[in-house]
PDB file of C-alpha atoms and ligand atoms in Angstrom:
ATOM      1  CA  MET A 224      11.938  31.641 -12.075  1.00 94.00           C
ATOM      2  CA  ARG A 225      11.281  30.730  -8.856  1.00 98.00           C
ATOM      3  CA  ILE A 226      11.552  27.164  -7.573  1.00 98.00           C
ATOM      4  CA  GLY A 227       8.822  25.507  -4.968  1.00 98.00           C
ATOM      5  CA  LEU A 228      10.698  23.071  -2.525  1.00 98.00           C
ATOM      6  CA  LEU A 229       7.905  20.668  -1.210  1.00 98.00           C
ATOM      7  CA  HIS A 230       9.030  19.575   1.507  1.00 98.00           C
ATOM      8  CA  SER A 231       8.827  18.107   5.410  1.00 98.00           C
ATOM      9  CA  THR A 232      11.704  17.418   7.814  1.00 98.00           C
ATOM     10  CA  ILE A 233      15.102  19.217   6.000  1.00 98.00           C
ATOM     11  CA  ARG A 234      17.579  15.820   4.865  1.00 97.00           C
ATOM     12  CA  GLY A 235      20.728  15.699   3.810  1.00 98.00           C
ATOM     13  CA  GLU A 236      19.277  15.559  -0.185  1.00 98.00           C
ATOM     14  CA  GLU A 237      16.969  19.075   1.055  1.00 98.00           C
ATOM     15  CA  LYS A 238      20.393  20.801   2.424  1.00 98.00           C
ATOM     16  CA  LEU A 239      22.412  19.665  -1.366  1.00 98.00           C
ATOM     17  CA  LEU A 240      19.555  21.340  -3.308  1.00 98.00           C
ATOM     18  CA  ILE A 241      19.572  24.347  -1.255  1.00 98.00           C
ATOM     19  CA  LYS A 242      23.206  25.003  -1.769  1.00 98.00           C
ATOM     20  CA  ALA A 243      22.705  24.151  -5.979  1.00 98.00           C
ATOM     21  CA  ALA A 244      19.690  26.692  -5.829  1.00 98.00           C
ATOM     22  CA  LYS A 245      22.513  28.815  -4.324  1.00 98.00           C
ATOM     23  CA  GLN A 246      25.465  28.535  -6.632  1.00 98.00           C
ATOM     24  CA  ARG A 247      23.614  28.538  -8.987  1.00 98.00           C
ATOM     25  CA  LYS A 248      21.303  31.766  -7.818  1.00 98.00           C
ATOM     26  CA  VAL A 249      17.436  30.272  -8.131  1.00 98.00           C
ATOM     27  CA  GLU A 250      15.512  31.369  -5.734  1.00 98.00           C
ATOM     28  CA  LEU A 251      14.094  28.675  -3.959  1.00 98.00           C
ATOM     29  CA  LYS A 252      11.226  28.916  -1.606  1.00 98.00           C
ATOM     30  CA  LEU A 253      11.153  26.660   0.846  1.00 98.00           C
ATOM     31  CA  ILE A 254       7.151  25.040   1.835  1.00 98.00           C
ATOM     32  CA  ASP A 255       7.174  22.561   4.377  1.00 98.00           C
ATOM     33  CA  ILE A 256       4.487  21.311   3.709  1.00 98.00           C
ATOM     34  CA  ARG A 257       3.177  20.249   7.311  1.00 98.00           C
ATOM     35  CA  LYS A 258       2.173  23.948   7.451  1.00 98.00           C
ATOM     36  CA  GLU A 259      -0.052  24.525   4.460  1.00 98.00           C
ATOM     37  CA  VAL A 260      -3.655  24.561   4.280  1.00 98.00           C
ATOM     38  CA  PHE A 261      -4.195  23.711   0.741  1.00 98.00           C
ATOM     39  CA  ASP A 262      -7.535  25.214  -0.063  1.00 98.00           C
ATOM     40  CA  PRO A 263      -7.670  26.598  -3.285  1.00 98.00           C
ATOM     41  CA  GLU A 264      -9.575  29.172  -2.889  1.00 97.00           C
ATOM     42  CA  CYS A 265      -7.363  31.028  -1.130  1.00 97.00           C
ATOM     43  CA  TYR A 266      -3.942  29.646  -1.521  1.00 98.00           C
ATOM     44  CA  GLN A 267      -1.114  31.818  -3.211  1.00 96.00           C
ATOM     45  CA  VAL A 268       1.092  29.966  -5.497  1.00 97.00           C
ATOM     46  CA  ASP A 269       4.490  32.094  -6.102  1.00 97.00           C
ATOM     47  CA  PHE A 270       6.984  30.388  -7.666  1.00 98.00           C
ATOM     48  CA  ASP A 271       7.458  28.779 -11.160  1.00 98.00           C
ATOM     49  CA  VAL A 272       7.834  25.044 -10.195  1.00 98.00           C
ATOM     50  CA  ALA A 273       7.123  22.237  -7.777  1.00 98.00           C
ATOM     51  CA  LEU A 274       9.795  20.157  -6.074  1.00 98.00           C
ATOM     52  CA  GLU A 275       8.690  17.200  -4.415  1.00 98.00           C
ATOM     53  CA  ARG A 276      10.573  16.376  -1.511  1.00 98.00           C
ATOM     54  CA  VAL A 277       8.291  14.442   1.678  1.00 98.00           C
ATOM     55  CA  ILE A 278       9.888  12.321   3.347  1.00 96.00           C
ATOM     56  CA  SER A 279       6.342  10.439   3.316  1.00 96.00           C
ATOM     57  CA  ASN A 280       4.842   9.353   0.348  1.00 95.00           C
ATOM     58  CA  VAL A 281       0.964  10.260   1.156  1.00 96.00           C
ATOM     59  CA  LYS A 282       1.604  13.652   1.977  1.00 98.00           C
ATOM     60  CA  GLY A 283       4.325  14.258  -1.035  1.00 98.00           C
ATOM     61  CA  MET A 284       1.287  12.587  -2.864  1.00 98.00           C
ATOM     62  CA  TYR A 285      -1.013  14.816  -1.972  1.00 98.00           C
ATOM     63  CA  ALA A 286       0.864  18.696  -1.997  1.00 98.00           C
ATOM     64  CA  VAL A 287       2.071  17.589  -5.655  1.00 98.00           C
ATOM     65  CA  ARG A 288      -1.642  16.306  -6.432  1.00 98.00           C
ATOM     66  CA  PHE A 289      -3.040  20.247  -4.936  1.00 98.00           C
ATOM     67  CA  PHE A 290      -0.413  21.995  -7.088  1.00 98.00           C
ATOM     68  CA  GLU A 291      -0.988  20.082 -10.582  1.00 98.00           C
ATOM     69  CA  ALA A 292      -4.937  21.251  -9.834  1.00 98.00           C
ATOM     70  CA  LEU A 293      -3.455  25.116  -9.640  1.00 98.00           C
ATOM     71  CA  GLY A 294      -1.712  24.765 -13.114  1.00 97.00           C
ATOM     72  CA  VAL A 295       1.961  24.680 -11.474  1.00 98.00           C
ATOM     73  CA  PRO A 296       3.943  21.777 -13.121  1.00 98.00           C
ATOM     74  CA  THR A 297       5.785  19.555 -10.356  1.00 98.00           C
ATOM     75  CA  VAL A 298       8.587  17.331 -10.550  1.00 98.00           C
ATOM     76  CA  ASN A 299       7.914  14.286 -10.178  1.00 98.00           C
ATOM     77  CA  SER A 300       3.953  14.936 -11.619  1.00 98.00           C
ATOM     78  CA  TYR A 301       1.772  12.979 -10.219  1.00 98.00           C
ATOM     79  CA  CYS A 302       1.049  10.661 -12.512  1.00 98.00           C
ATOM     80  CA  VAL A 303       4.824   9.612 -12.457  1.00 98.00           C
ATOM     81  CA  ALA A 304       4.799   9.260  -8.695  1.00 98.00           C
ATOM     82  CA  SER A 305       0.748   7.869  -8.736  1.00 97.00           C
ATOM     83  CA  ILE A 306       2.617   5.076 -11.188  1.00 98.00           C
ATOM     84  CA  TYR A 307       6.535   4.593  -9.840  1.00 97.00           C
ATOM     85  CA  GLU A 308       5.526   4.615  -5.592  1.00 97.00           C
ATOM     86  CA  ASP A 309       4.106   1.656  -6.821  1.00 97.00           C
ATOM     87  CA  LYS A 310       5.980  -2.052  -7.921  1.00 98.00           C
ATOM     88  CA  PHE A 311       3.135  -3.819  -9.331  1.00 98.00           C
ATOM     89  CA  ALA A 312       1.916  -1.007 -11.091  1.00 98.00           C
ATOM     90  CA  THR A 313       5.803   0.003 -12.044  1.00 98.00           C
ATOM     91  CA  SER A 314       6.265  -3.694 -13.987  1.00 98.00           C
ATOM     92  CA  LEU A 315       2.475  -3.213 -15.608  1.00 98.00           C
ATOM     93  CA  ALA A 316       3.835  -0.326 -17.757  1.00 98.00           C
ATOM     94  CA  LEU A 317       7.623  -2.085 -18.373  1.00 98.00           C
ATOM     95  CA  GLU A 318       5.713  -5.144 -19.131  1.00 98.00           C
ATOM     96  CA  LYS A 319       3.997  -3.558 -21.804  1.00 98.00           C
ATOM     97  CA  ALA A 320       6.353  -1.033 -22.652  1.00 98.00           C
ATOM     98  CA  ASN A 321       8.379  -4.245 -23.682  1.00 98.00           C
ATOM     99  CA  ILE A 322      11.196  -2.866 -21.479  1.00 98.00           C
ATOM    100  CA  PRO A 323      13.674  -5.881 -19.997  1.00 98.00           C
ATOM    101  CA  THR A 324      11.972  -6.228 -16.569  1.00 98.00           C
ATOM    102  CA  LEU A 325      11.843  -9.528 -13.855  1.00 98.00           C
ATOM    103  CA  LYS A 326       9.280 -11.848 -13.745  1.00 97.00           C
ATOM    104  CA  PHE A 327       6.765 -10.490 -11.877  1.00 98.00           C
ATOM    105  CA  ALA A 328       3.070 -11.548  -9.964  1.00 98.00           C
ATOM    106  CA  LEU A 329       0.539 -10.668  -8.238  1.00 98.00           C
ATOM    107  CA  VAL A 330      -2.243 -12.567  -6.489  1.00 98.00           C
ATOM    108  CA  PHE A 331      -3.812 -12.593  -2.431  1.00 97.00           C
ATOM    109  CA  ASP A 332      -3.730 -16.074  -1.918  1.00 96.00           C
ATOM    110  CA  GLU A 333      -1.385 -18.751  -0.997  1.00 96.00           C
ATOM    111  CA  LYS A 334      -3.331 -21.259  -3.622  1.00 97.00           C
ATOM    112  CA  GLN A 335      -2.644 -18.373  -6.093  1.00 98.00           C
ATOM    113  CA  ALA A 336       0.327 -17.568  -4.569  1.00 98.00           C
ATOM    114  CA  LEU A 337       1.467 -21.576  -5.693  1.00 98.00           C
ATOM    115  CA  GLN A 338       0.332 -21.352  -9.034  1.00 98.00           C
ATOM    116  CA  ALA A 339       1.899 -17.465  -9.612  1.00 98.00           C
ATOM    117  CA  ILE A 340       5.752 -19.056  -8.125  1.00 98.00           C
ATOM    118  CA  GLU A 341       5.013 -22.229 -10.949  1.00 98.00           C
ATOM    119  CA  ARG A 342       4.852 -19.489 -13.682  1.00 97.00           C
ATOM    120  CA  LEU A 343       7.664 -17.711 -12.569  1.00 97.00           C
ATOM    121  CA  GLY A 344       9.697 -20.593 -12.899  1.00 97.00           C
ATOM    122  CA  GLY A 345       9.615 -21.514  -9.165  1.00 98.00           C
ATOM    123  CA  PHE A 346      11.231 -21.236  -5.645  1.00 98.00           C
ATOM    124  CA  PRO A 347      13.244 -19.023  -4.259  1.00 98.00           C
ATOM    125  CA  VAL A 348      10.683 -15.953  -5.952  1.00 98.00           C
ATOM    126  CA  VAL A 349      10.739 -12.714  -3.831  1.00 98.00           C
ATOM    127  CA  ILE A 350       7.765 -11.497  -2.313  1.00 98.00           C
ATOM    128  CA  LYS A 351       7.681  -7.945  -1.943  1.00 97.00           C
ATOM    129  CA  PRO A 352       5.227  -5.730   0.165  1.00 96.00           C
ATOM    130  CA  PRO A 353       3.686  -3.233  -3.735  1.00 95.00           C
ATOM    131  CA  LEU A 354       4.532   0.260  -1.183  1.00 94.00           C
ATOM    132  CA  GLY A 355       7.980  -0.200   0.524  1.00 84.00           C
ATOM    133  CA  SER A 356      11.792   1.458  -0.052  1.00 90.00           C
ATOM    134  CA  TRP A 357      15.280   0.708   2.005  1.00 89.00           C
ATOM    135  CA  GLY A 358      15.188  -3.131   1.457  1.00 89.00           C
ATOM    136  CA  ARG A 359      12.431  -3.265   3.961  1.00 93.00           C
ATOM    137  CA  LEU A 360       9.829  -6.181   4.120  1.00 94.00           C
ATOM    138  CA  LEU A 361      10.805  -8.031   2.021  1.00 96.00           C
ATOM    139  CA  ALA A 362      11.437 -11.465   2.234  1.00 97.00           C
ATOM    140  CA  LYS A 363      12.986 -14.476  -0.104  1.00 98.00           C
ATOM    141  CA  ILE A 364      10.881 -17.219  -0.411  1.00 98.00           C
ATOM    142  CA  ASN A 365      13.002 -20.590  -0.820  1.00 98.00           C
ATOM    143  CA  ASP A 366      10.274 -23.240  -0.257  1.00 98.00           C
ATOM    144  CA  LYS A 367       6.058 -23.598   0.470  1.00 98.00           C
ATOM    145  CA  ASP A 368       6.730 -24.000   4.097  1.00 98.00           C
ATOM    146  CA  SER A 369       8.936 -20.814   4.175  1.00 98.00           C
ATOM    147  CA  LEU A 370       5.342 -19.183   2.211  1.00 98.00           C
ATOM    148  CA  GLU A 371       3.228 -19.978   3.977  1.00 98.00           C
ATOM    149  CA  ALA A 372       4.303 -18.927   7.249  1.00 98.00           C
ATOM    150  CA  VAL A 373       5.084 -15.696   5.650  1.00 97.00           C
ATOM    151  CA  LEU A 374       1.619 -15.650   4.464  1.00 97.00           C
ATOM    152  CA  GLU A 375       0.000 -16.052   7.265  1.00 97.00           C
ATOM    153  CA  HIS A 376       1.898 -13.101   8.772  1.00 96.00           C
ATOM    154  CA  LYS A 377       1.312 -10.964   6.372  1.00 96.00           C
ATOM    155  CA  ASN A 378      -2.497 -11.909   6.650  1.00 95.00           C
ATOM    156  CA  VAL A 379      -2.561 -11.916  10.878  1.00 96.00           C
ATOM    157  CA  LEU A 380      -0.363  -8.819  11.563  1.00 95.00           C
ATOM    158  CA  GLY A 381      -0.313  -6.658   8.225  1.00 91.00           C
ATOM    159  CA  SER A 382      -2.350  -4.069   7.278  1.00 92.00           C
ATOM    160  CA  PRO A 383      -4.968  -4.235   4.549  1.00 91.00           C
ATOM    161  CA  GLN A 384      -1.258  -2.837   1.932  1.00 88.00           C
ATOM    162  CA  HIS A 385       0.372  -5.543   3.388  1.00 93.00           C
ATOM    163  CA  LYS A 386      -1.973  -8.361   2.055  1.00 95.00           C
ATOM    164  CA  ALA A 387      -1.730  -7.677  -1.906  1.00 97.00           C
ATOM    165  CA  PHE A 388       1.138 -10.061  -2.423  1.00 97.00           C
ATOM    166  CA  TYR A 389       3.115  -8.954  -4.981  1.00 98.00           C
ATOM    167  CA  LEU A 390       6.201 -11.914  -6.354  1.00 98.00           C
ATOM    168  CA  GLN A 391       9.037 -12.058  -8.218  1.00 98.00           C
ATOM    169  CA  LYS A 392      11.238 -14.743  -9.661  1.00 95.00           C
ATOM    170  CA  TYR A 393      14.674 -14.237  -7.427  1.00 97.00           C
ATOM    171  CA  VAL A 394      17.327 -13.270  -9.590  1.00 96.00           C
ATOM    172  CA  SER A 395      21.312 -13.619  -8.740  1.00 92.00           C
ATOM    173  CA  LYS A 396      23.241 -10.762  -9.046  1.00 94.00           C
ATOM    174  CA  PRO A 397      27.684 -10.299  -8.941  1.00 94.00           C
ATOM    175  CA  GLY A 398      27.330  -9.767  -4.820  1.00 95.00           C
ATOM    176  CA  ARG A 399      25.284  -5.736  -6.709  1.00 98.00           C
ATOM    177  CA  ASP A 400      22.592  -3.665  -8.489  1.00 97.00           C
ATOM    178  CA  ILE A 401      22.990  -1.014 -10.043  1.00 98.00           C
ATOM    179  CA  ARG A 402      21.254   2.279  -9.110  1.00 98.00           C
ATOM    180  CA  ALA A 403      20.985   4.904 -12.099  1.00 98.00           C
ATOM    181  CA  PHE A 404      20.376   8.086 -11.149  1.00 98.00           C
ATOM    182  CA  VAL A 405      17.619   9.854 -14.366  1.00 98.00           C
ATOM    183  CA  ILE A 406      17.057  13.250 -14.671  1.00 98.00           C
ATOM    184  CA  GLY A 407      14.815  14.141 -18.466  1.00 98.00           C
ATOM    185  CA  GLY A 408      15.719  10.682 -19.588  1.00 98.00           C
ATOM    186  CA  LYS A 409      19.470  11.176 -19.269  1.00 98.00           C
ATOM    187  CA  THR A 410      21.356   8.645 -17.443  1.00 98.00           C
ATOM    188  CA  ILE A 411      23.613  11.462 -15.282  1.00 98.00           C
ATOM    189  CA  CYS A 412      25.223   8.577 -13.449  1.00 99.00           C
ATOM    190  CA  ALA A 413      25.078   5.180 -11.200  1.00 98.00           C
ATOM    191  CA  ILE A 414      26.401   3.716  -8.612  1.00 98.00           C
ATOM    192  CA  TYR A 415      27.218   0.212  -8.187  1.00 98.00           C
ATOM    193  CA  ARG A 416      25.716  -1.529  -4.157  1.00 97.00           C
ATOM    194  CA  ASN A 417      27.536  -3.880  -3.452  1.00 97.00           C
ATOM    195  CA  SER A 418      26.860  -6.101  -0.356  1.00 96.00           C
ATOM    196  CA  ALA A 419      27.715  -9.482   0.470  1.00 95.00           C
ATOM    197  CA  HIS A 420      23.592  -9.570   1.334  1.00 96.00           C
ATOM    198  CA  TRP A 421      21.403 -10.148  -1.817  1.00 96.00           C
ATOM    199  CA  ILE A 422      19.230  -6.992  -0.538  1.00 96.00           C
ATOM    200  CA  THR A 423      21.842  -4.713  -1.725  1.00 95.00           C
ATOM    201  CA  ASN A 424      20.133  -1.449  -0.373  1.00 93.00           C
ATOM    202  CA  THR A 425      22.593   1.579   1.662  1.00 91.00           C
ATOM    203  CA  ALA A 426      19.941   2.110   4.333  1.00 88.00           C
ATOM    204  CA  ARG A 427      20.408  -2.327   4.559  1.00 89.00           C
ATOM    205  CA  GLY A 428      24.796  -1.611   5.039  1.00 90.00           C
ATOM    206  CA  GLY A 429      24.406  -1.814   0.883  1.00 94.00           C
ATOM    207  CA  ARG A 430      28.528  -0.192  -0.047  1.00 96.00           C
ATOM    208  CA  ALA A 431      28.273   2.552  -3.063  1.00 97.00           C
ATOM    209  CA  PHE A 432      30.894   3.132  -5.643  1.00 98.00           C
ATOM    210  CA  ASN A 433      30.682   4.214  -9.163  1.00 98.00           C
ATOM    211  CA  CYS A 434      29.661   2.157 -11.538  1.00 98.00           C
ATOM    212  CA  PRO A 435      30.069   3.841 -15.338  1.00 98.00           C
ATOM    213  CA  VAL A 436      26.991   3.980 -17.740  1.00 98.00           C
ATOM    214  CA  THR A 437      27.147   2.310 -20.587  1.00 98.00           C
ATOM    215  CA  LYS A 438      24.820   2.500 -23.585  1.00 98.00           C
ATOM    216  CA  GLU A 439      23.406  -0.974 -22.725  1.00 98.00           C
ATOM    217  CA  LEU A 440      21.670   1.453 -19.430  1.00 98.00           C
ATOM    218  CA  ALA A 441      21.487   4.809 -20.700  1.00 98.00           C
ATOM    219  CA  ASP A 442      19.861   3.170 -23.690  1.00 98.00           C
ATOM    220  CA  LEU A 443      17.199   0.942 -21.337  1.00 98.00           C
ATOM    221  CA  CYS A 444      16.632   3.954 -18.821  1.00 98.00           C
ATOM    222  CA  LYS A 445      15.448   6.059 -21.159  1.00 98.00           C
ATOM    223  CA  LYS A 446      13.314   3.920 -22.472  1.00 98.00           C
ATOM    224  CA  ALA A 447      11.970   2.777 -18.742  1.00 98.00           C
ATOM    225  CA  SER A 448      12.309   6.553 -18.504  1.00 98.00           C
ATOM    226  CA  LYS A 449       9.580   7.685 -21.652  1.00 96.00           C
ATOM    227  CA  THR A 450       7.665   4.909 -20.496  1.00 95.00           C
ATOM    228  CA  ILE A 451       5.014   6.889 -17.908  1.00 95.00           C
ATOM    229  CA  GLY A 452       6.907  11.149 -18.838  1.00 95.00           C
ATOM    230  CA  ASP A 453      10.770  11.878 -17.433  1.00 96.00           C
ATOM    231  CA  GLY A 454      10.713  12.947 -14.491  1.00 98.00           C
ATOM    232  CA  VAL A 455      14.062  13.421 -11.822  1.00 98.00           C
ATOM    233  CA  LEU A 456      13.968   9.038 -11.379  1.00 98.00           C
ATOM    234  CA  ALA A 457      16.301   6.953  -9.757  1.00 98.00           C
ATOM    235  CA  MET A 458      16.503   2.910 -12.075  1.00 98.00           C
ATOM    236  CA  ASP A 459      16.955   0.006  -9.315  1.00 98.00           C
ATOM    237  CA  VAL A 460      18.562  -2.775 -12.339  1.00 98.00           C
ATOM    238  CA  ILE A 461      20.400  -6.367 -11.647  1.00 98.00           C
ATOM    239  CA  GLU A 462      22.652  -7.650 -14.057  1.00 98.00           C
ATOM    240  CA  THR A 463      21.252 -10.467 -15.052  1.00 97.00           C
ATOM    241  CA  HIS A 464      22.906 -13.230 -17.962  1.00 94.00           C
ATOM    242  CA  GLU A 465      20.093 -11.385 -20.185  1.00 95.00           C
ATOM    243  CA  GLY A 466      21.386  -9.254 -19.455  1.00 97.00           C
ATOM    244  CA  LEU A 467      20.813  -5.772 -17.490  1.00 98.00           C
ATOM    245  CA  LYS A 468      16.769  -5.600 -16.659  1.00 98.00           C
ATOM    246  CA  ILE A 469      14.607  -3.073 -14.201  1.00 98.00           C
ATOM    247  CA  ASN A 470      13.688  -4.093 -10.870  1.00 98.00           C
ATOM    248  CA  GLU A 471      11.774  -0.993  -9.658  1.00 98.00           C
ATOM    249  CA  ILE A 472      12.111   2.295 -10.502  1.00 98.00           C
ATOM    250  CA  ASN A 473      12.167   5.572  -8.034  1.00 97.00           C
ATOM    251  CA  HIS A 474      10.685   9.304  -7.285  1.00 97.00           C
ATOM    252  CA  THR A 475      11.288  11.741  -4.393  1.00 95.00           C
ATOM    253  CA  ILE A 476      15.070   9.864  -5.158  1.00 97.00           C
ATOM    254  CA  GLU A 477      17.604   9.304  -2.388  1.00 96.00           C
ATOM    255  CA  PHE A 478      21.176  10.550  -3.293  1.00 97.00           C
ATOM    256  CA  LYS A 479      22.991  12.482  -0.505  1.00 96.00           C
ATOM    257  CA  ASN A 480      25.699   9.678  -0.416  1.00 95.00           C
ATOM    258  CA  SER A 481      25.956   9.224  -4.206  1.00 97.00           C
ATOM    259  CA  GLU A 482      27.403  11.721  -5.351  1.00 98.00           C
ATOM    260  CA  GLU A 483      31.123  12.158  -3.249  1.00 98.00           C
ATOM    261  CA  PRO A 484      31.413   8.705  -5.278  1.00 98.00           C
ATOM    262  CA  THR A 485      30.463   9.765  -9.232  1.00 98.00           C
ATOM    263  CA  GLY A 486      31.228  12.845  -8.396  1.00 98.00           C
ATOM    264  CA  VAL A 487      28.155  14.323 -10.327  1.00 98.00           C
ATOM    265  CA  SER A 488      26.254  16.712  -8.675  1.00 98.00           C
ATOM    266  CA  ILE A 489      22.431  14.984  -8.916  1.00 98.00           C
ATOM    267  CA  SER A 490      21.557  17.629  -7.087  1.00 98.00           C
ATOM    268  CA  GLY A 491      21.712  20.621  -9.134  1.00 98.00           C
ATOM    269  CA  ALA A 492      20.609  18.342 -12.501  1.00 98.00           C
ATOM    270  CA  ILE A 493      17.613  18.196 -10.464  1.00 98.00           C
ATOM    271  CA  ILE A 494      17.960  22.369 -10.193  1.00 98.00           C
ATOM    272  CA  ASP A 495      18.290  22.964 -13.742  1.00 98.00           C
ATOM    273  CA  TYR A 496      16.203  20.353 -14.663  1.00 98.00           C
ATOM    274  CA  CYS A 497      13.198  21.952 -12.228  1.00 98.00           C
ATOM    275  CA  LEU A 498      13.801  25.353 -14.562  1.00 98.00           C
ATOM    276  CA  GLU A 499      13.806  23.117 -17.342  1.00 98.00           C
ATOM    277  CA  VAL A 500      10.298  21.497 -16.590  1.00 98.00           C
ATOM    278  CA  ALA A 501       9.247  26.296 -15.535  1.00 97.00           C
ATOM    279  CA  ASN A 502      10.695  26.976 -18.905  1.00 96.00           C
ATOM    280  CA  ALA A 503       8.746  24.599 -21.095  1.00 95.00           C
ATOM    281  CA  LYS A 504       5.058  25.657 -19.249  1.00 85.00           C
ATOM    282  CA  SER A 505       5.399  29.388 -19.224  1.00 78.00           C
TER     283      SER A 505
HETATM  284  N1  ADP B  99      13.753 -10.206  -7.782  1.00 67.04           N
HETATM  285  C1  ADP B  99      15.400 -10.195  -6.972  1.00 67.04           C
HETATM  286  N2  ADP B  99      16.361 -10.718  -7.057  1.00 67.04           N
HETATM  287  C2  ADP B  99      17.440 -10.605  -6.943  1.00 67.04           C
HETATM  288  N3  ADP B  99      17.251 -10.161  -5.814  1.00 67.04           N
HETATM  289  C3  ADP B  99      16.300  -8.503  -5.634  1.00 67.04           C
HETATM  290  C4  ADP B  99      14.637  -8.974  -6.231  1.00 67.04           C
HETATM  291  N4  ADP B  99      14.335  -7.886  -6.078  1.00 67.04           N
HETATM  292  C5  ADP B  99      14.894  -7.429  -4.556  1.00 67.04           C
HETATM  293  N5  ADP B  99      16.398  -7.551  -4.371  1.00 67.04           N
HETATM  294  C6  ADP B  99      17.338  -6.548  -3.599  1.00 67.04           C
HETATM  295  O1  ADP B  99      16.609  -6.623  -3.390  1.00 67.04           O
HETATM  296  C7  ADP B  99      17.146  -5.194  -2.786  1.00 67.04           C
HETATM  297  C8  ADP B  99      15.697  -3.937  -2.441  1.00 67.04           C
HETATM  298  O2  ADP B  99      15.115  -4.517  -3.672  1.00 67.04           O
HETATM  299  P1  ADP B  99      13.619  -3.101  -4.100  1.00 67.04           P
HETATM  300  O3  ADP B  99      12.696  -4.131  -4.845  1.00 67.04           O
HETATM  301  O4  ADP B  99      13.956  -2.300  -4.510  1.00 67.04           O
HETATM  302  O5  ADP B  99      12.440  -2.643  -2.845  1.00 67.04           O
HETATM  303  P2  ADP B  99      12.799  -1.456  -1.912  1.00 67.04           P
HETATM  304  O6  ADP B  99      11.948  -0.190  -2.819  1.00 67.04           O
HETATM  305  O7  ADP B  99      13.127  -2.273  -0.556  1.00 67.04           O
HETATM  306  O8  ADP B  99      13.981  -0.571  -2.428  1.00 67.04           O
HETATM  307  C9  ADP B  99      17.959  -4.398  -4.599  1.00 67.04           C
HETATM  308  O9  ADP B  99      18.070  -3.441  -4.850  1.00 67.04           O
HETATM  309  C10 ADP B  99      18.156  -5.759  -5.479  1.00 67.04           C
HETATM  310  O10 ADP B  99      19.378  -5.608  -4.543  1.00 67.04           O
HETATM  311 MG1   MG B 100      14.996  -0.337  -4.778  1.00 67.04          MG
END
């Protein structure tokens, strides 16, 4: 079995994946997607499964679409990635499957934002770009004045994508949230991300500590993973007074700072999962 590692810049995560494959004596073909010509009439596929690790989400999604069209199984699949790249699509899928998640709405204008906020339980709310990551461009909106200001800035300065306003109820949490690493439906490990700031991303200074995988967490993540289809996923989970709720689900996951606190080889589990996917196809 040979894994095609679709990549652009090789980051810490890709180095760990290369090392894990070597340890398992699994052949890995590095495919820098920036140097490829994705023409189905002449492309020679010489691997059994494609693992997407491209930094640009847009480019990664095109590469996945291409290989799936050629009949190559991909991790993650196009279907899984296309839902989880978008917070609104993710929320809709979770809601439909009755999986505990934060209350949300999507609007295009201030008047409708006020209506939605009322239904969400009033201020504060959080506004997020539906396609964002790393905690960027999130805004906690405490009142009508700040709502007006933020929406005006987005409308005047933002790209079309930033003119879709994804709103969530702001949930108070215990100075941390949970990131669960869910591979093939199994939560292999999790971290707490502790932060004095309400945005706990490690990219924003949150610190990672091991989080025990309780039955509640494992069951929630398993159920969530089955909603669209299993893959290699990182689920952001918030501890609320009503129990655990999923905030968002990530594909093309970052994990380089989570192997040490958890003591789990996430890279190894990803390689093993790719082999499983390839074997299931053959
Ligand atoms: N509705 C919310 N209530 C409380 N905290 C939130 C809420 N939404 C996001 N956060 C905090 O902000 C972080 C980043 O939000 P998230 O939705 O995961 O966006 P990103 O894709 O940028 O990581 C979360 O990990 C959490 O700490
Ligand atoms: Mg997140």
